[in-house]
Structure formats: structure tokens, C-alpha cells
Amino acid sequence: MKTKYFPELKDTVKYEGKDSKNPLSFKYYNPSRIIGEKTMAEHLRFSVAYWHTFMGTGTDMFGGTAFSRPWTQRNDPMDRAKDTMEAAFEFITKLGVQYYCFHDRDIAPEGTTFSESTKNLQQMVTMAKELQQATGIKLLWGTANLFGNSIYTQGAATNPDAHVFAHAAAQVKNAIDATHELGGENYVFWGGREGYETLLNTNLNQEQEQLARFLHMAVDYKKSIGFKGQFLIEPKPCEPMKHQYDSDAATTLSFLRAYDLFDDFKLNIEANHATLAGHTFEHELAVASAAGRLGSVDANRGDLLLGWDTDQFPTDIYSATLAMVIILKQNGLGSGGLNFDAKPRRASIDTVDLFHAHIGGMDTFTRGLLIAQKIIDDGLLDQFISTRYESFSDGFGKQIMAGGVTLEDAEKWIIDKGNPIPKSGRQEMLENILNDYLAMI
Ligand code: XUL
Ligand code: CO
């Protein structure tokens, strides 16, 4: 196995079981172990995020670069891009993950003209294709960075200037081409700058119509080139914009319905975006899944004491379990996966910290999978929910749901039957049951 950038591991990370004291081993993730009808690897479909893991510098609002990565030492931006890609494939191979995700500007530097940027991207796509073939690593999704360049300060698709809209559209065309060329299984739209700061300069209807038009153009292009990957929208409520149009799952689903885009998109739900929106991760997953539109997950976590997107690696087994229950119940994520859109803390400066971070995230979701499978197999919690609603499956409740009951009928029925008797929701008992499952693995 090639060792150039990550000498801390000579080989791949191994499954050693939960009693192992080796921090560079998996205690739970055993990729070929069968759970239900699939292997762990097939259930979890882990992915490494190119931007945080290979481009991240540890920068925060008060300080610049804190990480000195061996793949960022050469002066020429294309040389750096090539070293970075070599490092990426070495890392992902050693971690034993099947997928990665990127923005166009992560894998290839922006040139001074649009054509130069396109040329850089094409060159890096050629290199990625060779490395994918050599390692078997696949592209979960590609996307375009429509937020970093200052031309997008007032939006990309929602910019008041059609010239900027055209630039964003041209950039997305090339990012879809790159994703298609690399056999990407999905393509993500996260509208980082698609929102507004003040109504004093904003026409809300116009901007949302522009966004819808932009997405329709992308759907038309996808069909014209025969790209079969799933289109995904990633909701987020704020940051960088104060108000973002795709602020949470429910808002995004309504937007897709209103603009005739519902069948062409699914959602990529990110844990930290959910908490920023004032929801739980599982709420956002459940809303997307209930609409048949949960396509993929950005697996990370926020910090409830901080009001910004901290993008930490997931360590919360409780939350991962609830997420995996939802994912298993919809029979998996299809072409989606669990992408670690997460970064080590500024003080975690060594390359080995990247392994610790990913190993922790992978074991957390594996534990979630094991517990979730047990919860589903036992059926105890499901049974409680179905019993709770059983008054709607026969008698008057069934007639109500069939549409055969009027308000007058309800009045007659209530006069005849009298007042309903309140029933407990048993929340504490259910929480105790969940805790018992968490302790079993
Ligand atoms: C930003 C974010 C992005 C998207 C892809 O908060 O999550 O990295 O996942 O553009
Ligand atoms: Co994300």
C-alpha cells in the first residue's frame, strides 16, 4: 500500500472489535458483516468530504491557517491540486471507505478566466478518473461552489444580475459534466448564497422564480446528457445568508412542489443544518422520508451552545440510532450515503486526527445501525405507534379517513358517545425503552 502523506498507517484501518485498545481500529464497523439483508458497507455507504478533509486549514473567525498539510506545500495551484488528490485517494483507501464528495473548486483551482477554470477542472477530472479506477473508490456526489467567489455575494441563481446567473449556470453545467464523467451517483445543490440579507433591496418572488428556473435548466441539461444520478437539495436556514430560501426540509419540499420540481429532486439532510433550523436531525430526516424524498445525509453534528455551523464529527449514538431507524425503515438511502461533512477542531492539527475523526464517525453510525436494526426487528416501538392510532383503522375513525363524515355527522356521533377519555402518550416509558436498546450494543 502506497504511503506518502499518511505514514501513521501502513495499511487500511482494521476491524478489531469493541475490546480493542487500538485507537486506529474500528470497534464496530466491520464492512462485510451482514445486518438484515445487506453488509454494513452497503447500509452505511460512508463518504469523505474533500473540502474539509483535504482542503481544511483549521481557519476560524479569529485566526488563519492552523494545519500545515504535506500536500499543500508546492507553489503552483495545479501542482497543489494534484498532490491533494493523491493524498485524498491514499487517505480514503486507508480508511476503507467507498465514496467521496467534492465541489468543483475543491479538486481544481479557479483560473483567471472561466475557460481556464474549466480546463483546470477537466484536467483534475482525468486524474480523478484514473485514481478511481486504480482504487475502486467512487464518487457519491459532485457539486459546484457557488458561494466562495465574490461575484456570488448577492446570490448565484438568485442574484439580481442576470450576468451572474449565467456564470453560475455555466459553472453548474461543468460541475454536472465532471460528476457525470466520474460516474457520480448524485449531484447536490446547496444554495449557500441563495437567500437575502434585507427586504429593502429584495424582490422575494423574483428571486424564488429565478432559483426554480435555474433548477429546471439543470434538470433539462441532466436529461440531455443522459446523467442518471439523483439531484439533491441540501436545506440550511442561515449562514452565510441571514435568510436562505431552502431553509429546512419542509420549506424545501413546498418549494419543489410549488415549482413543479418535486419528482426531480430529493433532499440531502445535514445534522448541523437541522439544529441551526431549530429542529432535531431526526425531525428533518423524518420530514424528508415521509415525503419519499430522503436521498442522502451529511453526517456531522453542531454544538448546541454555539449558534453557527461547527461541522463536528458525529459522536452521538442516540442521534445516530434515531437516524438509522428512519433510514432502515425507508429501506436505505438508495444512491445516497452518509457523507462526513465534518472537520476536526482547530487544535487537532495532525493528519492522524483525520483518521481518529472519521473512525469515530463511522463507529458511531455503525452502532446506530446495530441498535436501529434491533429496534426494528423487535417491533416494540412500532407496535406502540400503531396501537396509538388504531381508532382510525375501523369504525367511525375509518369512515372519517375515507372522507365519508361531515361536521354534522361528527356532532351527532359525539352527542351519542359522550366526551373522549384521555389516554397517556407514555413518552417517559418509550424513552426508557430506547435507553435500554442503546445499552445493548
Ligand atoms: C455548507 C455545506 C456544504 C454542502 C455542499 O454548510 O454543508 O458543504 O454540503 O455544498
Ligand atoms: Co453539507
XYZ file of C-alpha atoms and ligand atoms in Angstrom:
452
model
C 0.000 0.000 0.000
C 1.259 3.431 -1.017
C 2.446 5.610 1.869
C 3.375 9.176 1.051
C 1.167 11.511 3.027
C -0.148 9.362 5.893
C 2.797 7.492 7.473
C 0.771 6.896 10.644
C -0.910 3.970 8.894
C 0.942 1.476 6.727
C -2.231 -0.410 5.838
C -6.006 0.009 5.974
C -7.847 0.599 9.241
C -8.966 -2.813 10.517
C -11.991 -4.006 12.442
C -10.645 -5.252 15.791
C -13.831 -5.474 17.847
C -15.055 -3.491 20.816
C -12.423 -4.696 23.275
C -9.516 -3.419 21.181
C -7.465 -0.622 22.736
C -6.017 0.445 19.371
C -7.454 3.910 18.599
C -6.693 3.427 14.904
C -9.038 0.443 14.575
C -12.788 0.029 14.175
C -14.533 -1.267 17.252
C -17.886 -1.781 15.487
C -17.563 -1.138 11.738
C -16.895 -4.438 10.027
C -17.697 -3.666 6.378
C -18.543 -7.205 5.238
C -20.698 -8.153 8.258
C -24.313 -8.780 7.249
C -27.028 -6.869 9.089
C -30.531 -7.755 7.917
C -30.135 -8.221 4.186
C -27.085 -6.072 3.475
C -23.488 -5.712 4.560
C -22.578 -2.866 6.879
C -20.765 -1.165 3.995
C -23.911 -1.380 1.826
C -26.121 0.023 4.582
C -23.863 2.895 5.570
C -22.262 3.995 2.280
C -19.746 6.261 4.053
C -18.197 9.128 2.150
C -15.286 11.505 2.798
C -15.833 15.231 2.135
C -12.971 16.570 0.027
C -13.360 20.172 1.203
C -12.972 19.646 4.950
C -10.614 16.680 4.995
C -8.143 17.720 2.316
C -8.717 21.475 1.876
C -9.455 22.385 5.507
C -6.878 24.616 7.152
C -8.329 24.973 10.641
C -9.111 28.643 9.987
C -11.680 30.349 12.213
C -13.085 33.889 12.501
C -10.118 34.964 14.621
C -7.165 33.167 13.088
C -5.777 31.855 9.804
C -4.267 28.535 8.819
C -3.538 26.179 11.708
C -2.902 22.958 9.754
C 0.231 22.528 7.668
C -0.602 19.681 5.318
C 2.206 17.997 3.354
C 0.071 18.096 0.187
C -0.252 21.896 0.176
C 3.440 22.781 0.065
C 4.053 23.428 -3.663
C 3.542 26.932 -5.073
C 1.695 26.277 -8.317
C -2.066 25.818 -7.676
C -2.353 22.925 -10.150
C 0.637 21.157 -8.540
C -1.074 21.563 -5.182
C -4.355 20.238 -6.607
C -2.566 17.115 -7.899
C -0.770 16.474 -4.583
C -4.055 16.991 -2.750
C -5.815 14.452 -4.938
C -3.048 11.928 -4.452
C -3.303 12.446 -0.684
C -7.108 12.109 -0.867
C -7.021 8.717 -2.539
C -4.308 7.475 -0.150
C -6.418 8.549 2.843
C -9.735 7.176 1.579
C -8.103 3.863 0.640
C -6.503 3.517 4.074
C -9.766 4.409 5.798
C -11.548 1.715 3.764
C -14.364 3.998 2.641
C -16.016 3.529 -0.763
C -17.094 7.091 -1.564
C -16.038 10.715 -1.654
C -17.745 14.038 -2.498
C -16.373 17.299 -3.868
C -17.127 20.839 -5.028
C -15.630 21.735 -8.424
C -13.325 24.279 -6.725
C -12.075 21.722 -4.183
C -10.486 19.456 -6.754
C -9.357 22.148 -9.210
C -8.300 25.754 -8.608
C -10.220 28.606 -10.148
C -8.361 30.188 -13.085
C -8.274 33.841 -14.083
C -10.943 33.251 -16.751
C -13.963 30.956 -16.838
C -12.330 28.874 -19.614
C -9.166 28.431 -17.579
C -11.211 27.203 -14.601
C -12.977 24.729 -16.901
C -9.642 23.493 -18.254
C -8.268 23.014 -14.732
C -11.378 21.080 -13.758
C -11.172 18.821 -16.796
C -7.528 18.047 -16.053
C -8.304 17.112 -12.461
C -11.300 15.016 -13.543
C -8.946 12.992 -15.765
C -6.669 12.395 -12.773
C -9.621 11.510 -10.506
C -10.907 9.032 -13.074
C -7.572 7.205 -13.145
C -7.354 7.108 -9.354
C -10.966 5.906 -9.045
C -10.191 3.092 -11.462
C -6.992 2.157 -9.651
C -8.554 2.136 -6.146
C -12.231 1.265 -6.720
C -13.263 4.431 -4.819
C -16.439 6.001 -6.219
C -17.956 9.456 -6.344
C -21.060 9.787 -4.149
C -21.784 13.298 -5.364
C -20.326 16.324 -7.008
C -21.420 19.931 -6.631
C -20.459 23.447 -7.686
C -19.057 26.009 -5.285
C -21.447 28.902 -5.934
C -20.586 30.746 -2.729
C -16.812 31.351 -2.413
C -16.156 33.731 -5.303
C -17.135 37.334 -4.519
C -19.249 37.538 -7.702
C -21.781 35.417 -5.759
C -22.000 37.728 -2.760
C -25.611 38.657 -3.635
C -26.589 35.179 -4.755
C -25.876 32.850 -7.664
C -29.215 31.753 -9.192
C -30.985 34.405 -7.093
C -28.590 37.230 -7.968
C -30.324 40.411 -9.220
C -27.850 40.476 -12.126
C -28.601 38.038 -14.995
C -24.895 38.089 -15.863
C -24.095 36.418 -12.521
C -26.970 33.944 -13.027
C -25.413 32.975 -16.374
C -21.985 32.493 -14.751
C -23.498 30.219 -12.104
C -25.424 28.254 -14.742
C -22.275 27.775 -16.820
C -20.382 26.642 -13.714
C -23.099 24.124 -12.812
C -23.044 22.751 -16.364
C -19.348 21.972 -15.974
C -19.765 20.553 -12.467
C -22.531 18.215 -13.718
C -20.276 17.193 -16.611
C -17.450 16.411 -14.150
C -19.803 14.401 -11.917
C -21.203 12.511 -14.920
C -17.733 11.746 -16.275
C -16.705 10.303 -12.895
C -19.834 8.138 -12.565
C -21.152 10.266 -9.670
C -24.261 8.709 -8.124
C -25.848 12.043 -7.158
C -25.410 15.763 -7.700
C -26.017 18.262 -4.854
C -27.384 21.799 -4.857
C -26.654 23.671 -1.669
C -27.679 27.282 -2.153
C -25.137 28.919 0.124
C -25.852 32.418 -1.165
C -29.439 31.801 -2.309
C -31.220 33.982 0.191
C -31.266 37.581 1.281
C -29.945 39.975 3.880
C -32.553 42.756 3.737
C -36.003 43.138 2.219
C -35.080 46.756 1.455
C -33.318 45.579 -1.717
C -35.037 42.249 -2.375
C -37.869 41.015 -4.589
C -38.703 37.671 -2.958
C -40.936 36.338 -5.728
C -38.488 37.235 -8.466
C -35.603 35.541 -6.639
C -37.507 32.322 -5.988
C -38.663 32.190 -9.602
C -35.046 32.592 -10.707
C -33.991 29.726 -8.422
C -36.734 27.493 -9.811
C -35.782 28.383 -13.395
C -32.140 27.581 -12.613
C -33.078 24.155 -11.246
C -35.321 23.434 -14.262
C -32.404 24.304 -16.557
C -30.219 21.849 -14.626
C -32.877 19.107 -14.920
C -33.134 19.712 -18.682
C -29.357 19.546 -19.012
C -29.146 16.362 -16.947
C -31.671 14.693 -19.265
C -29.958 15.957 -22.420
C -26.611 14.353 -21.480
C -28.141 11.180 -20.034
C -26.838 11.742 -16.486
C -28.693 9.238 -14.308
C -27.507 10.451 -10.878
C -30.051 11.722 -8.355
C -30.348 15.500 -7.943
C -30.336 16.547 -4.273
C -31.077 19.829 -2.492
C -29.401 20.431 0.869
C -31.502 22.654 3.151
C -29.888 25.135 5.544
C -31.568 28.056 7.326
C -28.812 30.654 7.520
C -25.073 31.186 7.255
C -23.798 32.624 5.015
C -27.103 34.395 4.237
C -29.344 35.648 7.034
C -32.404 34.116 5.339
C -31.941 31.187 2.964
C -34.719 30.052 0.634
C -34.123 26.322 1.233
C -34.189 26.810 4.998
C -35.354 23.362 6.131
C -36.824 20.133 4.757
C -40.486 21.216 4.896
C -39.784 24.577 3.235
C -37.711 22.935 0.517
C -40.395 20.324 -0.178
C -43.025 23.081 -0.531
C -40.736 24.987 -2.875
C -40.221 21.880 -5.026
C -43.990 21.257 -5.128
C -44.804 24.875 -5.989
C -42.390 24.969 -8.908
C -43.033 21.529 -10.416
C -39.635 20.148 -9.360
C -40.794 17.571 -6.805
C -40.151 14.455 -8.897
C -36.680 15.548 -9.978
C -35.132 16.221 -6.552
C -34.589 14.522 -3.238
C -33.088 16.068 -0.101
C -29.599 15.809 1.373
C -30.170 16.316 5.099
C -27.302 17.627 7.220
C -27.423 17.214 11.014
C -25.888 20.604 11.841
C -28.212 22.381 9.386
C -31.169 20.755 11.141
C -30.129 22.085 14.553
C -29.423 25.543 13.107
C -33.000 25.489 11.793
C -34.284 24.845 15.317
C -35.086 21.199 14.550
C -33.523 17.908 15.503
C -31.584 15.857 12.949
C -34.227 13.113 13.176
C -37.047 15.613 12.605
C -35.510 16.721 9.307
C -34.840 13.127 8.247
C -38.392 12.120 9.157
C -39.962 15.025 7.239
C -37.931 14.215 4.108
C -38.532 10.483 4.418
C -42.301 10.856 4.992
C -42.477 12.675 1.638
C -40.468 9.873 -0.019
C -37.715 12.405 -0.596
C -34.829 11.486 1.732
C -31.936 10.958 -0.674
C -28.699 11.358 1.259
C -27.197 12.573 4.538
C -24.394 14.925 5.553
C -23.403 13.215 8.785
C -21.994 15.661 11.308
C -23.119 17.472 14.444
C -23.333 21.014 15.741
C -22.721 22.361 19.211
C -25.936 23.383 20.923
C -24.102 26.104 22.849
C -22.846 27.758 19.665
C -25.092 29.348 17.069
C -23.059 28.532 13.991
C -22.226 25.589 11.751
C -19.417 23.883 13.687
C -19.437 20.804 11.397
C -18.110 18.435 14.049
C -17.742 14.724 13.500
C -20.762 12.763 14.747
C -20.266 11.049 18.114
C -23.818 10.999 19.448
C -25.046 7.395 19.402
C -28.568 8.404 20.460
C -28.966 10.671 17.442
C -27.265 8.211 15.046
C -29.658 5.476 16.230
C -32.752 7.574 15.577
C -31.336 8.499 12.158
C -30.664 4.873 11.274
C -34.189 3.833 12.311
C -35.577 6.292 9.747
C -33.084 5.207 7.072
C -33.712 1.476 7.620
C -37.464 1.979 7.563
C -37.286 3.554 4.123
C -35.088 0.647 3.049
C -31.848 2.617 2.831
C -30.695 5.747 1.077
C -30.715 4.318 -2.468
C -27.933 6.074 -4.371
C -27.237 8.343 -1.367
C -24.893 7.768 1.542
C -23.524 9.089 4.822
C -21.111 11.832 3.900
C -18.932 13.216 6.692
C -19.381 16.915 6.034
C -17.267 17.481 9.137
C -13.910 18.854 10.169
C -11.508 18.267 13.038
C -11.212 21.130 15.556
C -8.611 23.862 15.020
C -6.376 22.340 17.696
C -6.439 18.864 16.073
C -3.540 19.722 13.810
C -2.094 16.332 12.839
C -3.039 14.209 9.845
C -3.656 11.302 12.234
C -6.518 13.371 13.706
C -8.306 12.955 10.361
C -8.278 9.181 10.930
C -9.464 9.461 14.531
C -12.289 11.768 13.435
C -13.548 9.504 10.643
C -13.125 6.291 12.646
C -15.252 7.819 15.418
C -17.950 8.929 12.965
C -18.034 5.522 11.285
C -18.243 3.590 14.546
C -20.955 5.951 15.817
C -23.201 5.300 12.808
C -22.392 1.572 12.880
C -23.582 1.434 16.483
C -26.654 3.381 15.383
C -27.250 0.797 12.651
C -26.902 -2.173 15.028
C -29.257 -0.661 17.608
C -31.754 0.511 14.967
C -31.906 -2.957 13.408
C -32.670 -4.446 16.819
C -35.384 -1.858 17.493
C -36.999 -2.609 14.148
C -36.676 -6.395 14.490
C -38.302 -6.328 17.942
C -41.116 -4.098 16.687
C -41.917 -2.847 20.205
C -41.817 0.874 19.397
C -43.621 0.387 16.071
C -46.295 -1.593 17.853
C -46.834 1.269 20.298
C -47.291 3.760 17.473
C -49.715 1.645 15.511
C -51.808 0.933 18.624
C -51.855 4.675 19.367
C -53.642 5.374 16.065
C -55.818 2.253 15.891
C -59.071 4.205 16.388
C -58.623 5.364 12.784
C -58.467 1.847 11.354
C -62.054 0.841 11.982
C -65.450 2.175 12.917
C -66.057 5.917 12.898
C -62.330 6.740 12.562
C -62.085 4.653 9.404
C -65.153 6.406 7.974
C -63.529 9.804 8.758
C -60.367 8.892 6.861
C -62.392 7.567 3.914
C -63.932 11.050 3.595
C -67.453 9.887 4.473
C -68.016 12.024 7.591
C -69.318 15.622 7.774
C -69.107 18.072 10.681
C -72.849 17.395 11.321
C -72.153 13.631 11.447
C -69.370 14.284 13.981
C -71.768 16.332 16.112
C -74.414 13.571 16.110
C -71.758 10.956 16.946
C -70.303 12.960 19.826
C -73.748 13.613 21.348
C -74.387 9.888 21.204
C -70.927 8.698 22.504
C -70.098 11.451 25.012
C -66.688 13.002 25.695
C -63.464 11.113 24.795
C -61.399 9.586 27.625
C -57.802 10.969 27.606
C -55.002 8.427 27.022
C -51.318 8.762 28.008
C -48.662 9.293 25.333
C -46.220 7.266 27.544
C -43.219 9.343 26.461
C -41.090 8.505 29.516
C -41.726 4.773 29.171
C -40.710 4.958 25.486
C -37.562 6.934 26.329
C -36.623 4.264 28.866
C -37.115 1.545 26.260
C -34.874 3.423 23.829
C -32.182 3.780 26.511
C -32.347 0.032 27.155
C -31.673 -0.613 23.451
C -28.755 1.838 23.474
C -27.128 -0.107 26.291
C -27.440 -3.454 24.485
C -24.698 -2.955 21.867
C -22.358 24.068 3.935
C -22.452 22.678 3.452
C -21.843 22.400 2.117
C -22.651 21.448 1.299
C -22.136 21.281 -0.118
O -22.892 24.272 5.180
O -22.962 21.826 4.133
O -20.554 21.957 2.301
O -22.694 20.188 1.886
O -22.029 22.463 -0.792
Co -23.299 19.774 3.860
